[in-house]
Amino acid sequence: MNKSMLVGDFFTIEQITKNENEVEYLTKLNANHEIYKGHFPGDPICPGVCNVQTIRECAELQIGKKLRIESIAHCRFAALITPQNCPQLLISLSLEQKEDGNYLALANITSPNKETIYLEYKGEYSIE
């Protein structure tokens, strides 16, 4: 599998918990990452595209294969993610393989205690 774009640099995975229908990834944002110097200087905000990529990279870890986003049916940004106010995030992800080999993904990005929802996501991936 090719090197991921964000995991290990933009964010790290501190813990993985496998439940019956989903896998939870406790992550930590790197507040010193270059992205925050431009988005936005003095008031860093995690770009939405990075949130979607984080979900994709967690899905790749879960199945052990490189994935391509085929479609995003639902992506609701409910609150801003900033490395200062929410340095730790919980990615809850369930994947279901379809008959055509693609994967349906349902994911949420929340605070570790699940009190704050930052992102709700539903999409489809294919294997690269």
PDB file of C-alpha atoms in Angstrom:
ATOM      1  CA  MET A   1       0.000   0.000   0.000  1.00  0.00           C
ATOM      2  CA  ASN A   2       1.291   3.470  -0.878  1.00  0.00           C
ATOM      3  CA  LYS A   3       2.180   5.985   1.805  1.00  0.00           C
ATOM      4  CA  SER A   4      -0.856   7.869   3.077  1.00  0.00           C
ATOM      5  CA  MET A   5      -1.101  11.600   2.643  1.00  0.00           C
ATOM      6  CA  LEU A   6      -2.062  12.713   6.151  1.00  0.00           C
ATOM      7  CA  VAL A   7      -1.733   9.903   8.694  1.00  0.00           C
ATOM      8  CA  GLY A   8       1.493  10.162  10.663  1.00  0.00           C
ATOM      9  CA  ASP A   9       1.996  13.815   9.722  1.00  0.00           C
ATOM     10  CA  PHE A  10      -1.235  15.838   9.788  1.00  0.00           C
ATOM     11  CA  PHE A  11      -2.746  13.471  12.357  1.00  0.00           C
ATOM     12  CA  THR A  12      -1.690  10.396  14.291  1.00  0.00           C
ATOM     13  CA  ILE A  13      -3.790   7.467  15.427  1.00  0.00           C
ATOM     14  CA  GLU A  14      -3.542   6.973  19.170  1.00  0.00           C
ATOM     15  CA  GLN A  15      -5.964   4.079  19.576  1.00  0.00           C
ATOM     16  CA  ILE A  16      -8.091   1.765  17.445  1.00  0.00           C
ATOM     17  CA  THR A  17     -11.189   0.144  18.912  1.00  0.00           C
ATOM     18  CA  LYS A  18     -13.135  -2.475  16.958  1.00  0.00           C
ATOM     19  CA  ASN A  19     -16.812  -2.741  17.804  1.00  0.00           C
ATOM     20  CA  GLU A  20     -19.439  -5.037  16.314  1.00  0.00           C
ATOM     21  CA  ASN A  21     -20.375  -2.810  13.354  1.00  0.00           C
ATOM     22  CA  GLU A  22     -17.674  -0.130  13.286  1.00  0.00           C
ATOM     23  CA  VAL A  23     -14.090   0.745  14.026  1.00  0.00           C
ATOM     24  CA  GLU A  24     -13.211   3.803  16.092  1.00  0.00           C
ATOM     25  CA  TYR A  25      -9.959   5.688  15.561  1.00  0.00           C
ATOM     26  CA  LEU A  26      -8.869   8.051  18.325  1.00  0.00           C
ATOM     27  CA  THR A  27      -6.696  10.588  16.529  1.00  0.00           C
ATOM     28  CA  LYS A  28      -4.555  13.568  17.453  1.00  0.00           C
ATOM     29  CA  LEU A  29      -4.069  16.569  15.189  1.00  0.00           C
ATOM     30  CA  ASN A  30      -0.606  18.019  14.611  1.00  0.00           C
ATOM     31  CA  ALA A  31      -1.167  21.708  15.446  1.00  0.00           C
ATOM     32  CA  ASN A  32       2.219  22.578  13.901  1.00  0.00           C
ATOM     33  CA  HIS A  33       1.412  21.148  10.464  1.00  0.00           C
ATOM     34  CA  GLU A  34       2.104  23.374   7.426  1.00  0.00           C
ATOM     35  CA  ILE A  35      -1.574  23.333   6.393  1.00  0.00           C
ATOM     36  CA  TYR A  36      -2.508  25.522   9.357  1.00  0.00           C
ATOM     37  CA  LYS A  37      -0.058  28.250   8.321  1.00  0.00           C
ATOM     38  CA  GLY A  38      -2.291  28.995   5.343  1.00  0.00           C
ATOM     39  CA  HIS A  39      -5.677  27.884   6.690  1.00  0.00           C
ATOM     40  CA  PHE A  40      -5.818  30.332   8.481  1.00  0.00           C
ATOM     41  CA  PRO A  41      -2.795  32.199   9.920  1.00  0.00           C
ATOM     42  CA  GLY A  42      -3.427  33.056  13.571  1.00  0.00           C
ATOM     43  CA  ASP A  43      -6.755  31.203  13.592  1.00  0.00           C
ATOM     44  CA  PRO A  44      -6.072  27.685  12.263  1.00  0.00           C
ATOM     45  CA  ILE A  45      -9.030  25.624  11.052  1.00  0.00           C
ATOM     46  CA  CYS A  46      -8.862  22.076   9.737  1.00  0.00           C
ATOM     47  CA  PRO A  47      -9.805  22.157   6.033  1.00  0.00           C
ATOM     48  CA  GLY A  48     -12.893  20.129   5.158  1.00  0.00           C
ATOM     49  CA  VAL A  49     -10.982  18.232   2.474  1.00  0.00           C
ATOM     50  CA  CYS A  50      -8.553  17.055   5.180  1.00  0.00           C
ATOM     51  CA  ASN A  51     -11.471  15.718   7.234  1.00  0.00           C
ATOM     52  CA  VAL A  52     -12.747  13.735   4.240  1.00  0.00           C
ATOM     53  CA  GLN A  53      -9.214  12.474   3.504  1.00  0.00           C
ATOM     54  CA  THR A  54      -8.787  11.426   7.144  1.00  0.00           C
ATOM     55  CA  ILE A  55     -11.897   9.239   6.858  1.00  0.00           C
ATOM     56  CA  ARG A  56     -10.570   7.756   3.615  1.00  0.00           C
ATOM     57  CA  GLU A  57      -7.198   6.932   5.169  1.00  0.00           C
ATOM     58  CA  CYS A  58      -8.865   5.268   8.162  1.00  0.00           C
ATOM     59  CA  ALA A  59     -10.957   3.202   5.707  1.00  0.00           C
ATOM     60  CA  GLU A  60      -7.751   2.204   3.883  1.00  0.00           C
ATOM     61  CA  LEU A  61      -6.213   1.066   7.160  1.00  0.00           C
ATOM     62  CA  GLN A  62      -9.347  -0.911   7.947  1.00  0.00           C
ATOM     63  CA  ILE A  63      -9.349  -2.933   4.705  1.00  0.00           C
ATOM     64  CA  GLY A  64      -5.615  -2.793   3.931  1.00  0.00           C
ATOM     65  CA  LYS A  65      -6.045  -1.430   0.402  1.00  0.00           C
ATOM     66  CA  LYS A  66      -5.736   1.942  -1.312  1.00  0.00           C
ATOM     67  CA  LEU A  67      -9.169   3.469  -2.001  1.00  0.00           C
ATOM     68  CA  ARG A  68     -10.635   6.015  -4.397  1.00  0.00           C
ATOM     69  CA  ILE A  69     -13.685   8.101  -3.531  1.00  0.00           C
ATOM     70  CA  GLU A  70     -16.427   7.209  -6.022  1.00  0.00           C
ATOM     71  CA  SER A  71     -19.185   9.350  -4.548  1.00  0.00           C
ATOM     72  CA  ILE A  72     -20.153  11.303  -1.472  1.00  0.00           C
ATOM     73  CA  ALA A  73     -23.872  11.015  -0.766  1.00  0.00           C
ATOM     74  CA  HIS A  74     -23.816  13.033   2.461  1.00  0.00           C
ATOM     75  CA  CYS A  75     -21.189  15.261   4.046  1.00  0.00           C
ATOM     76  CA  ARG A  76     -22.380  17.612   6.755  1.00  0.00           C
ATOM     77  CA  PHE A  77     -19.887  19.808   8.556  1.00  0.00           C
ATOM     78  CA  ALA A  78     -21.563  20.510  11.891  1.00  0.00           C
ATOM     79  CA  ALA A  79     -18.766  22.352  13.744  1.00  0.00           C
ATOM     80  CA  LEU A  80     -15.310  23.761  13.073  1.00  0.00           C
ATOM     81  CA  ILE A  81     -12.316  21.596  13.874  1.00  0.00           C
ATOM     82  CA  THR A  82      -9.363  23.538  15.234  1.00  0.00           C
ATOM     83  CA  PRO A  83      -6.169  21.945  16.524  1.00  0.00           C
ATOM     84  CA  GLN A  84      -6.244  24.153  19.642  1.00  0.00           C
ATOM     85  CA  ASN A  85      -9.844  23.552  20.718  1.00  0.00           C
ATOM     86  CA  CYS A  86     -10.159  19.920  19.652  1.00  0.00           C
ATOM     87  CA  PRO A  87      -6.708  18.351  19.308  1.00  0.00           C
ATOM     88  CA  GLN A  88      -8.154  14.856  19.662  1.00  0.00           C
ATOM     89  CA  LEU A  89     -10.878  13.520  17.387  1.00  0.00           C
ATOM     90  CA  LEU A  90     -12.782  10.261  17.271  1.00  0.00           C
ATOM     91  CA  ILE A  91     -13.404   8.824  13.798  1.00  0.00           C
ATOM     92  CA  SER A  92     -16.227   6.250  13.909  1.00  0.00           C
ATOM     93  CA  LEU A  93     -16.311   4.279  10.661  1.00  0.00           C
ATOM     94  CA  SER A  94     -18.371   1.402   9.339  1.00  0.00           C
ATOM     95  CA  LEU A  95     -17.641  -0.150   5.950  1.00  0.00           C
ATOM     96  CA  GLU A  96     -19.848  -2.536   4.017  1.00  0.00           C
ATOM     97  CA  GLN A  97     -18.649  -4.230   0.854  1.00  0.00           C
ATOM     98  CA  LYS A  98     -21.172  -4.248  -1.986  1.00  0.00           C
ATOM     99  CA  GLU A  99     -21.621  -6.950  -4.620  1.00  0.00           C
ATOM    100  CA  ASP A 100     -19.633  -4.876  -7.146  1.00  0.00           C
ATOM    101  CA  GLY A 101     -16.644  -4.802  -4.783  1.00  0.00           C
ATOM    102  CA  ASN A 102     -17.051  -1.165  -3.767  1.00  0.00           C
ATOM    103  CA  TYR A 103     -17.377  -0.143  -0.135  1.00  0.00           C
ATOM    104  CA  LEU A 104     -20.152   1.923   1.430  1.00  0.00           C
ATOM    105  CA  ALA A 105     -18.812   4.062   4.255  1.00  0.00           C
ATOM    106  CA  LEU A 106     -20.687   5.662   7.125  1.00  0.00           C
ATOM    107  CA  ALA A 107     -18.543   7.855   9.344  1.00  0.00           C
ATOM    108  CA  ASN A 108     -18.673  10.514  12.013  1.00  0.00           C
ATOM    109  CA  ILE A 109     -15.944  12.741  13.340  1.00  0.00           C
ATOM    110  CA  THR A 110     -16.691  13.681  16.937  1.00  0.00           C
ATOM    111  CA  SER A 111     -15.005  14.754  20.134  1.00  0.00           C
ATOM    112  CA  PRO A 112     -13.528  11.759  22.005  1.00  0.00           C
ATOM    113  CA  ASN A 113     -16.518  11.730  24.399  1.00  0.00           C
ATOM    114  CA  LYS A 114     -18.922  11.964  21.402  1.00  0.00           C
ATOM    115  CA  GLU A 115     -20.584  15.098  22.822  1.00  0.00           C
ATOM    116  CA  THR A 116     -19.669  17.248  19.812  1.00  0.00           C
ATOM    117  CA  ILE A 117     -20.278  16.108  16.245  1.00  0.00           C
ATOM    118  CA  TYR A 118     -17.955  17.776  13.739  1.00  0.00           C
ATOM    119  CA  LEU A 119     -18.754  15.828  10.588  1.00  0.00           C
ATOM    120  CA  GLU A 120     -21.303  13.290   9.332  1.00  0.00           C
ATOM    121  CA  TYR A 121     -20.288  11.389   6.211  1.00  0.00           C
ATOM    122  CA  LYS A 122     -21.698   8.799   3.823  1.00  0.00           C
ATOM    123  CA  GLY A 123     -19.765   7.815   0.731  1.00  0.00           C
ATOM    124  CA  GLU A 124     -18.657   5.052  -1.573  1.00  0.00           C
ATOM    125  CA  TYR A 125     -15.101   3.896  -2.273  1.00  0.00           C
ATOM    126  CA  SER A 126     -13.586   1.674  -4.922  1.00  0.00           C
ATOM    127  CA  ILE A 127     -10.266  -0.112  -4.696  1.00  0.00           C
ATOM    128  CA  GLU A 128      -7.495   1.672  -6.621  1.00  0.00           C
TER     129      GLU A 128
END
